[in-house]
Every structure is written in C-alpha cells, then in structure tokens.
Amino acid sequence: MVSFSSKKLDGRLTVAETLRNAREARHFTLDAAARALGVAKKYLEAIENSNYNLLPGELYTKNFIRNYANFVKLNSQEVINGYLKERKDCETKKCQLPPQVCNLK
C-alpha cells in the first residue's frame, strides 16, 4: 500500500500531520498515546488521518485535539486554531486538504 502525505499548497502541515509528527518525534506509539490520554485508539487514528467525521462530535473533537496537542508538547491553542481554520476553509470551499477533512459534521 502506498502512503501519501498531504500538505496545503502554502507548505504548512495539516493539524493531522503536525500531531502525528510530534507523537513520532517523541517515540510514542499510537497505542501508548491512546492509553496515556484515555482516548480510544480509533479516535487518535481518525485525528491523525484528518477523518474528523469519525469522531463523536465537535466538542469531543476539540477536546481530543487539545489534549493530544498537550500530550505531545505542542501549543494546544495554536493546534485548535489550525483545526478551526481547516474547518473554515472547508466550509468556504477553499479547502486544499484530503476530501475526508471537508466531510466534517
């Protein structure tokens, strides 16, 4: 299976890529992160793959992203702002992200 990396045209990483890269840089497996955060692995996988529509709702999505960002030592407010920008871009059809990102609830 071929793995593709998606990036915005302006060269910035997506929220999903940022979180995944930070986790991997700290040598945490997805299982370890899920256990530490008390979040189902499937939800962290959904976040890391920009499959936000697989998460239980907007409040949970923001909380999962915030907690995940804190766990990997990122500025959680900046990560949340990035998520909200991606969401806004999808809603205004300026989205340059994978199609699943724009299938937000």
GROMACS .gro file of N, CA, C and O in nm:
model
  420
    1MET      N    1   0.084  -0.118   0.000
    1MET     CA    2   0.000   0.000   0.000
    1MET      C    3   0.088   0.124   0.000
    1MET      O    4   0.183   0.134   0.076
    2VAL      N    5   0.055   0.218  -0.083
    2VAL     CA    6   0.130   0.342  -0.094
    2VAL      C    7   0.071   0.443   0.003
    2VAL      O    8  -0.050   0.457   0.014
    3SER      N    9   0.158   0.513   0.072
    3SER     CA   10   0.114   0.614   0.166
    3SER      C   11   0.142   0.752   0.108
    3SER      O   12   0.251   0.777   0.059
    4PHE      N   13   0.043   0.837   0.111
    4PHE     CA   14   0.058   0.972   0.059
    4PHE      C   15   0.055   1.071   0.174
    4PHE      O   16  -0.018   1.054   0.269
    5SER      N   17   0.134   1.174   0.161
    5SER     CA   18   0.135   1.280   0.260
    5SER      C   19   0.069   1.401   0.197
    5SER      O   20   0.107   1.443   0.088
    6SER      N   21  -0.031   1.456   0.264
    6SER     CA   22  -0.100   1.572   0.209
    6SER      C   23  -0.054   1.698   0.281
    6SER      O   24  -0.044   1.700   0.402
    7LYS      N   25  -0.027   1.799   0.204
    7LYS     CA   26   0.010   1.928   0.261
    7LYS      C   27  -0.067   2.038   0.190
    7LYS      O   28  -0.101   2.027   0.073
    8LYS      N   29  -0.091   2.144   0.262
    8LYS     CA   30  -0.151   2.260   0.200
    8LYS      C   31  -0.054   2.315   0.098
    8LYS      O   32   0.067   2.297   0.110
    9LEU      N   33  -0.106   2.386   0.002
    9LEU     CA   34  -0.021   2.442  -0.100
    9LEU      C   35   0.075   2.547  -0.047
    9LEU      O   36   0.180   2.569  -0.104
   10ASP      N   37   0.042   2.609   0.065
   10ASP     CA   38   0.132   2.709   0.121
   10ASP      C   39   0.248   2.644   0.197
   10ASP      O   40   0.332   2.713   0.252
   11GLY      N   41   0.252   2.511   0.200
   11GLY     CA   42   0.364   2.440   0.259
   11GLY      C   43   0.349   2.407   0.406
   11GLY      O   44   0.430   2.335   0.461
   12ARG      N   45   0.247   2.457   0.471
   12ARG     CA   46   0.227   2.428   0.613
   12ARG      C   47   0.167   2.289   0.630
   12ARG      O   48   0.090   2.242   0.547
   13LEU      N   49   0.200   2.227   0.740
   13LEU     CA   50   0.144   2.096   0.769
   13LEU      C   51   0.000   2.108   0.816
   13LEU      O   52  -0.038   2.207   0.877
   14THR      N   53  -0.077   2.004   0.791
   14THR     CA   54  -0.212   1.999   0.845
   14THR      C   55  -0.205   1.971   0.995
   14THR      O   56  -0.101   1.930   1.046
   15VAL      N   57  -0.315   1.988   1.063
   15VAL     CA   58  -0.322   1.956   1.205
   15VAL      C   59  -0.289   1.808   1.224
   15VAL      O   60  -0.213   1.771   1.313
   16ALA      N   61  -0.344   1.724   1.139
   16ALA     CA   62  -0.319   1.579   1.148
   16ALA      C   63  -0.170   1.549   1.137
   16ALA      O   64  -0.115   1.473   1.217
   17GLU      N   65  -0.104   1.607   1.040
   17GLU     CA   66   0.039   1.584   1.020
   17GLU      C   67   0.120   1.639   1.137
   17GLU      O   68   0.216   1.575   1.182
   18THR      N   69   0.082   1.754   1.185
   18THR     CA   70   0.153   1.816   1.297
   18THR      C   71   0.148   1.727   1.421
   18THR      O   72   0.250   1.703   1.486
   19LEU      N   73   0.030   1.676   1.453
   19LEU     CA   74   0.015   1.591   1.570
   19LEU      C   75   0.089   1.458   1.552
   19LEU      O   76   0.158   1.412   1.643
   20ARG      N   77   0.075   1.397   1.435
   20ARG     CA   78   0.143   1.270   1.409
   20ARG      C   79   0.294   1.287   1.417
   20ARG      O   80   0.364   1.208   1.482
   21ASN      N   81   0.346   1.392   1.355
   21ASN     CA   82   0.491   1.417   1.357
   21ASN      C   83   0.542   1.440   1.499
   21ASN      O   84   0.649   1.391   1.536
   22ALA      N   85   0.466   1.514   1.579
   22ALA     CA   86   0.507   1.540   1.717
   22ALA      C   87   0.506   1.411   1.799
   22ALA      O   88   0.597   1.388   1.880
   23ARG      N   89   0.405   1.327   1.778
   23ARG     CA   90   0.400   1.199   1.850
   23ARG      C   91   0.519   1.112   1.812
   23ARG      O   92   0.587   1.056   1.898
   24GLU      N   93   0.544   1.101   1.683
   24GLU     CA   94   0.654   1.017   1.636
   24GLU      C   95   0.789   1.071   1.681
   24GLU      O   96   0.879   0.993   1.714
   25ALA      N   97   0.804   1.202   1.686
   25ALA     CA   98   0.930   1.263   1.731
   25ALA      C   99   0.958   1.230   1.877
   25ALA      O  100   1.074   1.224   1.919
   26ARG      N  101   0.852   1.206   1.954
   26ARG     CA  102   0.868   1.170   2.096
   26ARG      C  103   0.868   1.019   2.116
   26ARG      O  104   0.864   0.971   2.229
   27HIS      N  105   0.867   0.946   2.006
   27HIS     CA  106   0.877   0.800   2.006
   27HIS      C  107   0.763   0.731   2.081
   27HIS      O  108   0.784   0.629   2.146
   28PHE      N  109   0.644   0.789   2.070
   28PHE     CA  110   0.525   0.725   2.127
   28PHE      C  111   0.453   0.650   2.016
   28PHE      O  112   0.437   0.702   1.906
   29THR      N  113   0.408   0.530   2.047
   29THR     CA  114   0.320   0.460   1.953
   29THR      C  115   0.180   0.517   1.969
   29THR      O  116   0.150   0.583   2.070
   30LEU      N  117   0.096   0.489   1.874
   30LEU     CA  118  -0.043   0.534   1.883
   30LEU      C  119  -0.112   0.465   2.002
   30LEU      O  120  -0.191   0.527   2.072
   31ASP      N  121  -0.078   0.338   2.025
   31ASP     CA  122  -0.134   0.266   2.140
   31ASP      C  123  -0.095   0.333   2.272
   31ASP      O  124  -0.179   0.350   2.360
   32ALA      N  125   0.032   0.370   2.284
   32ALA     CA  126   0.079   0.435   2.406
   32ALA      C  127   0.011   0.570   2.426
   32ALA      O  128  -0.028   0.605   2.539
   33ALA      N  129  -0.005   0.646   2.320
   33ALA     CA  130  -0.072   0.775   2.330
   33ALA      C  131  -0.218   0.756   2.372
   33ALA      O  132  -0.268   0.830   2.458
   34ALA      N  133  -0.284   0.659   2.314
   34ALA     CA  134  -0.424   0.633   2.348
   34ALA      C  135  -0.438   0.596   2.496
   34ALA      O  136  -0.528   0.646   2.564
   35ARG      N  137  -0.349   0.511   2.544
   35ARG     CA  138  -0.354   0.472   2.686
   35ARG      C  139  -0.328   0.593   2.777
   35ARG      O  140  -0.399   0.614   2.875
   36ALA      N  141  -0.227   0.672   2.743
   36ALA     CA  142  -0.193   0.788   2.826
   36ALA      C  143  -0.305   0.891   2.830
   36ALA      O  144  -0.328   0.955   2.933
   37LEU      N  145  -0.373   0.908   2.718
   37LEU     CA  146  -0.479   1.008   2.709
   37LEU      C  147  -0.615   0.955   2.754
   37LEU      O  148  -0.708   1.033   2.775
   38GLY      N  149  -0.628   0.824   2.763
   38GLY     CA  150  -0.758   0.766   2.796
   38GLY      C  151  -0.858   0.785   2.685
   38GLY      O  152  -0.977   0.803   2.708
   39VAL      N  153  -0.808   0.780   2.560
   39VAL     CA  154  -0.891   0.800   2.442
   39VAL      C  155  -0.877   0.675   2.356
   39VAL      O  156  -0.767   0.620   2.343
   40ALA      N  157  -0.984   0.631   2.296
   40ALA     CA  158  -0.978   0.515   2.209
   40ALA      C  159  -0.881   0.540   2.093
   40ALA      O  160  -0.879   0.648   2.035
   41LYS      N  161  -0.802   0.438   2.065
   41LYS     CA  162  -0.704   0.448   1.957
   41LYS      C  163  -0.769   0.488   1.825
   41LYS      O  164  -0.713   0.567   1.749
   42LYS      N  165  -0.890   0.439   1.800
   42LYS     CA  166  -0.957   0.470   1.673
   42LYS      C  167  -0.981   0.621   1.658
   42LYS      O  168  -0.979   0.674   1.547
   43TYR      N  169  -0.998   0.692   1.769
   43TYR     CA  170  -1.019   0.836   1.761
   43TYR      C  171  -0.888   0.909   1.731
   43TYR      O  172  -0.886   1.005   1.655
   44LEU      N  173  -0.779   0.863   1.790
   44LEU     CA  174  -0.649   0.923   1.757
   44LEU      C  175  -0.611   0.894   1.612
   44LEU      O  176  -0.556   0.980   1.544
   45GLU      N  177  -0.642   0.773   1.566
   45GLU     CA  178  -0.617   0.741   1.424
   45GLU      C  179  -0.698   0.833   1.334
   45GLU      O  180  -0.648   0.881   1.233
   46ALA      N  181  -0.823   0.857   1.371
   46ALA     CA  182  -0.909   0.945   1.292
   46ALA      C  183  -0.850   1.086   1.286
   46ALA      O  184  -0.846   1.148   1.180
   47ILE      N  185  -0.801   1.135   1.399
   47ILE     CA  186  -0.740   1.268   1.403
   47ILE      C  187  -0.615   1.271   1.315
   47ILE      O  188  -0.597   1.362   1.235
   48GLU      N  189  -0.530   1.170   1.328
   48GLU     CA  190  -0.405   1.167   1.252
   48GLU      C  191  -0.427   1.147   1.102
   48GLU      O  192  -0.337   1.170   1.023
   49ASN      N  193  -0.546   1.104   1.065
   49ASN     CA  194  -0.578   1.086   0.924
   49ASN      C  195  -0.676   1.191   0.873
   49ASN      O  196  -0.731   1.176   0.763
   50SER      N  197  -0.699   1.293   0.952
   50SER     CA  198  -0.793   1.401   0.918
   50SER      C  199  -0.934   1.349   0.893
   50SER      O  200  -1.011   1.409   0.819
   51ASN      N  201  -0.970   1.239   0.956
   51ASN     CA  202  -1.105   1.183   0.943
   51ASN      C  203  -1.191   1.231   1.059
   51ASN      O  204  -1.242   1.151   1.137
   52TYR      N  205  -1.207   1.360   1.069
   52TYR     CA  206  -1.280   1.419   1.182
   52TYR      C  207  -1.426   1.375   1.186
   52TYR      O  208  -1.487   1.375   1.292
   53ASN      N  209  -1.480   1.337   1.071
   53ASN     CA  210  -1.619   1.293   1.069
   53ASN      C  211  -1.638   1.161   1.143
   53ASN      O  212  -1.751   1.123   1.171
   54LEU      N  213  -1.530   1.091   1.179
   54LEU     CA  214  -1.540   0.966   1.256
   54LEU      C  215  -1.541   0.990   1.406
   54LEU      O  216  -1.559   0.897   1.484
   55LEU      N  217  -1.525   1.114   1.446
   55LEU     CA  218  -1.525   1.149   1.589
   55LEU      C  219  -1.668   1.175   1.635
   55LEU      O  220  -1.754   1.210   1.555
   56PRO      N  221  -1.693   1.159   1.765
   56PRO     CA  222  -1.831   1.165   1.814
   56PRO      C  223  -1.900   1.301   1.811
   56PRO      O  224  -2.020   1.309   1.833
   57GLY      N  225  -1.831   1.408   1.785
   57GLY     CA  226  -1.895   1.539   1.780
   57GLY      C  227  -1.792   1.650   1.793
   57GLY      O  228  -1.677   1.625   1.829
   58GLU      N  229  -1.833   1.772   1.764
   58GLU     CA  230  -1.742   1.886   1.763
   58GLU      C  231  -1.677   1.912   1.899
   58GLU      O  232  -1.557   1.938   1.907
   59LEU      N  233  -1.753   1.904   2.005
   59LEU     CA  234  -1.697   1.926   2.139
   59LEU      C  235  -1.589   1.821   2.169
   59LEU      O  236  -1.480   1.855   2.216
   60TYR      N  237  -1.618   1.696   2.138
   60TYR     CA  238  -1.519   1.590   2.159
   60TYR      C  239  -1.397   1.610   2.069
   60TYR      O  240  -1.284   1.591   2.113
   61THR      N  241  -1.421   1.648   1.946
   61THR     CA  242  -1.311   1.669   1.852
   61THR      C  243  -1.214   1.773   1.907
   61THR      O  244  -1.093   1.749   1.912
   62LYS      N  245  -1.266   1.887   1.948
   62LYS     CA  246  -1.180   1.992   2.003
   62LYS      C  247  -1.107   1.946   2.129
   62LYS      O  248  -0.988   1.974   2.145
   63ASN      N  249  -1.177   1.876   2.216
   63ASN     CA  250  -1.113   1.829   2.339
   63ASN      C  251  -1.007   1.724   2.310
   63ASN      O  252  -0.899   1.726   2.371
   64PHE      N  253  -1.035   1.632   2.219
   64PHE     CA  254  -0.936   1.530   2.182
   64PHE      C  255  -0.812   1.597   2.123
   64PHE      O  256  -0.699   1.563   2.158
   65ILE      N  257  -0.833   1.692   2.033
   65ILE     CA  258  -0.720   1.761   1.970
   65ILE      C  259  -0.641   1.841   2.074
   65ILE      O  260  -0.518   1.838   2.076
   66ARG      N  261  -0.710   1.911   2.161
   66ARG     CA  262  -0.644   1.991   2.266
   66ARG      C  263  -0.559   1.900   2.357
   66ARG      O  264  -0.441   1.928   2.382
   67ASN      N  265  -0.618   1.792   2.404
   67ASN     CA  266  -0.546   1.701   2.493
   67ASN      C  267  -0.429   1.633   2.422
   67ASN      O  268  -0.322   1.615   2.480
   68TYR      N  269  -0.449   1.597   2.296
   68TYR     CA  270  -0.344   1.534   2.218
   68TYR      C  271  -0.227   1.631   2.199
   68TYR      O  272  -0.111   1.596   2.214
   69ALA      N  273  -0.259   1.755   2.166
   69ALA     CA  274  -0.155   1.858   2.148
   69ALA      C  275  -0.076   1.877   2.277
   69ALA      O  276   0.048   1.882   2.273
   70ASN      N  277  -0.144   1.886   2.388
   70ASN     CA  278  -0.074   1.899   2.517
   70ASN      C  279   0.014   1.778   2.544
   70ASN      O  280   0.127   1.793   2.592
   71PHE      N  281  -0.036   1.660   2.513
   71PHE     CA  282   0.039   1.536   2.536
   71PHE      C  283   0.171   1.534   2.460
   71PHE      O  284   0.273   1.490   2.512
   72VAL      N  285   0.169   1.584   2.337
   72VAL     CA  286   0.292   1.583   2.255
   72VAL      C  287   0.367   1.716   2.265
   72VAL      O  288   0.454   1.746   2.185
   73LYS      N  289   0.333   1.795   2.366
   73LYS     CA  290   0.404   1.919   2.399
   73LYS      C  291   0.395   2.026   2.290
   73LYS      O  292   0.490   2.098   2.263
   74LEU      N  293   0.276   2.037   2.229
   74LEU     CA  294   0.251   2.144   2.134
   74LEU      C  295   0.162   2.248   2.200
   74LEU      O  296   0.093   2.219   2.298
   75ASN      N  297   0.162   2.368   2.146
   75ASN     CA  298   0.073   2.473   2.196
   75ASN      C  299  -0.070   2.435   2.153
   75ASN      O  300  -0.104   2.442   2.036
   76SER      N  301  -0.150   2.393   2.249
   76SER     CA  302  -0.282   2.341   2.216
   76SER      C  303  -0.372   2.447   2.152
   76SER      O  304  -0.452   2.414   2.064
   77GLN      N  305  -0.359   2.572   2.192
   77GLN     CA  306  -0.444   2.675   2.131
   77GLN      C  307  -0.408   2.696   1.985
   77GLN      O  308  -0.495   2.714   1.901
   78GLU      N  309  -0.279   2.690   1.952
   78GLU     CA  310  -0.239   2.703   1.813
   78GLU      C  311  -0.290   2.585   1.729
   78GLU      O  312  -0.333   2.604   1.615
   79VAL      N  313  -0.287   2.466   1.787
   79VAL     CA  314  -0.335   2.348   1.714
   79VAL      C  315  -0.486   2.358   1.694
   79VAL      O  316  -0.537   2.332   1.585
   80ILE      N  317  -0.559   2.399   1.798
   80ILE     CA  318  -0.704   2.417   1.784
   80ILE      C  319  -0.735   2.523   1.680
   80ILE      O  320  -0.824   2.507   1.597
   81ASN      N  321  -0.661   2.633   1.682
   81ASN     CA  322  -0.681   2.738   1.582
   81ASN      C  323  -0.657   2.684   1.441
   81ASN      O  324  -0.729   2.720   1.348
   82GLY      N  325  -0.556   2.600   1.426
   82GLY     CA  326  -0.529   2.537   1.296
   82GLY      C  327  -0.645   2.449   1.253
   82GLY      O  328  -0.687   2.452   1.136
   83TYR      N  329  -0.699   2.371   1.346
   83TYR     CA  330  -0.815   2.287   1.315
   83TYR      C  331  -0.934   2.374   1.272
   83TYR      O  332  -1.000   2.345   1.173
   84LEU      N  333  -0.959   2.481   1.347
   84LEU     CA  334  -1.072   2.569   1.314
   84LEU      C  335  -1.052   2.636   1.178
   84LEU      O  336  -1.149   2.653   1.102
   85LYS      N  337  -0.928   2.670   1.145
   85LYS     CA  338  -0.900   2.728   1.014
   85LYS      C  339  -0.925   2.626   0.904
   85LYS      O  340  -0.985   2.658   0.801
   86GLU      N  341  -0.880   2.502   0.925
   86GLU     CA  342  -0.905   2.397   0.826
   86GLU      C  343  -1.055   2.378   0.807
   86GLU      O  344  -1.103   2.365   0.695
   87ARG      N  345  -1.128   2.379   0.916
   87ARG     CA  346  -1.273   2.362   0.909
   87ARG      C  347  -1.338   2.478   0.832
   87ARG      O  348  -1.423   2.458   0.747
   88LYS      N  349  -1.294   2.600   0.863
   88LYS     CA  350  -1.349   2.718   0.794
   88LYS      C  351  -1.317   2.712   0.645
   88LYS      O  352  -1.401   2.742   0.561
   89ASP      N  353  -1.194   2.673   0.612
   89ASP     CA  354  -1.156   2.661   0.471
   89ASP      C  355  -1.245   2.560   0.399
   89ASP      O  356  -1.283   2.581   0.284
   90CYS      N  357  -1.278   2.452   0.467
   90CYS     CA  358  -1.367   2.352   0.407
   90CYS      C  359  -1.506   2.410   0.384
   90CYS      O  360  -1.566   2.388   0.279
   91GLU      N  361  -1.554   2.483   0.483
   91GLU     CA  362  -1.689   2.540   0.471
   91GLU      C  363  -1.697   2.646   0.363
   91GLU      O  364  -1.802   2.667   0.304
   92THR      N  365  -1.587   2.716   0.338
   92THR     CA  366  -1.587   2.821   0.235
   92THR      C  367  -1.532   2.771   0.103
   92THR      O  368  -1.505   2.849   0.013
   93LYS      N  369  -1.513   2.639   0.093
   93LYS     CA  370  -1.468   2.574  -0.031
   93LYS      C  371  -1.328   2.616  -0.073
   93LYS      O  372  -1.293   2.611  -0.189
   94LYS      N  373  -1.245   2.659   0.022
   94LYS     CA  374  -1.107   2.693  -0.006
   94LYS      C  375  -1.015   2.580   0.038
   94LYS      O  376  -0.896   2.598   0.053
   95CYS      N  377  -1.074   2.465   0.061
   95CYS     CA  378  -1.001   2.354   0.119
   95CYS      C  379  -0.904   2.292   0.018
   95CYS      O  380  -0.941   2.262  -0.094
   96GLN      N  381  -0.781   2.274   0.062
   96GLN     CA  382  -0.680   2.209  -0.019
   96GLN      C  383  -0.632   2.083   0.054
   96GLN      O  384  -0.520   2.039   0.035
   97LEU      N  385  -0.718   2.029   0.137
   97LEU     CA  386  -0.686   1.914   0.220
   97LEU      C  387  -0.752   1.790   0.163
   97LEU      O  388  -0.834   1.798   0.071
   98PRO      N  389  -0.720   1.672   0.219
   98PRO     CA  390  -0.785   1.550   0.171
   98PRO      C  391  -0.937   1.560   0.182
   98PRO      O  392  -0.987   1.629   0.271
   99PRO      N  393  -1.009   1.496   0.094
   99PRO     CA  394  -1.155   1.507   0.094
   99PRO      C  395  -1.222   1.475   0.228
   99PRO      O  396  -1.320   1.539   0.263
  100GLN      N  397  -1.166   1.381   0.304
  100GLN     CA  398  -1.231   1.344   0.430
  100GLN      C  399  -1.232   1.458   0.531
  100GLN      O  400  -1.316   1.464   0.619
  101VAL      N  401  -1.139   1.552   0.519
  101VAL     CA  402  -1.135   1.666   0.611
  101VAL      C  403  -1.260   1.751   0.591
  101VAL      O  404  -1.317   1.802   0.686
  102CYS      N  405  -1.304   1.765   0.471
  102CYS     CA  406  -1.419   1.851   0.443
  102CYS      C  407  -1.552   1.779   0.460
  102CYS      O  408  -1.656   1.835   0.431
  103ASN      N  409  -1.548   1.658   0.510
  103ASN     CA  410  -1.670   1.587   0.544
  103ASN      C  411  -1.700   1.602   0.692
  103ASN      O  412  -1.742   1.510   0.757
  104LEU      N  413  -1.673   1.721   0.743
  104LEU     CA  414  -1.696   1.748   0.884
  104LEU      C  415  -1.845   1.755   0.913
  104LEU      O  416  -1.924   1.788   0.828
  105LYS      N  417  -1.877   1.726   1.037
  105LYS     CA  418  -2.020   1.730   1.080
  105LYS      C  419  -2.067   1.873   1.088
  105LYS      O  420  -1.996   1.963   1.113
   0.00000   0.00000   0.00000
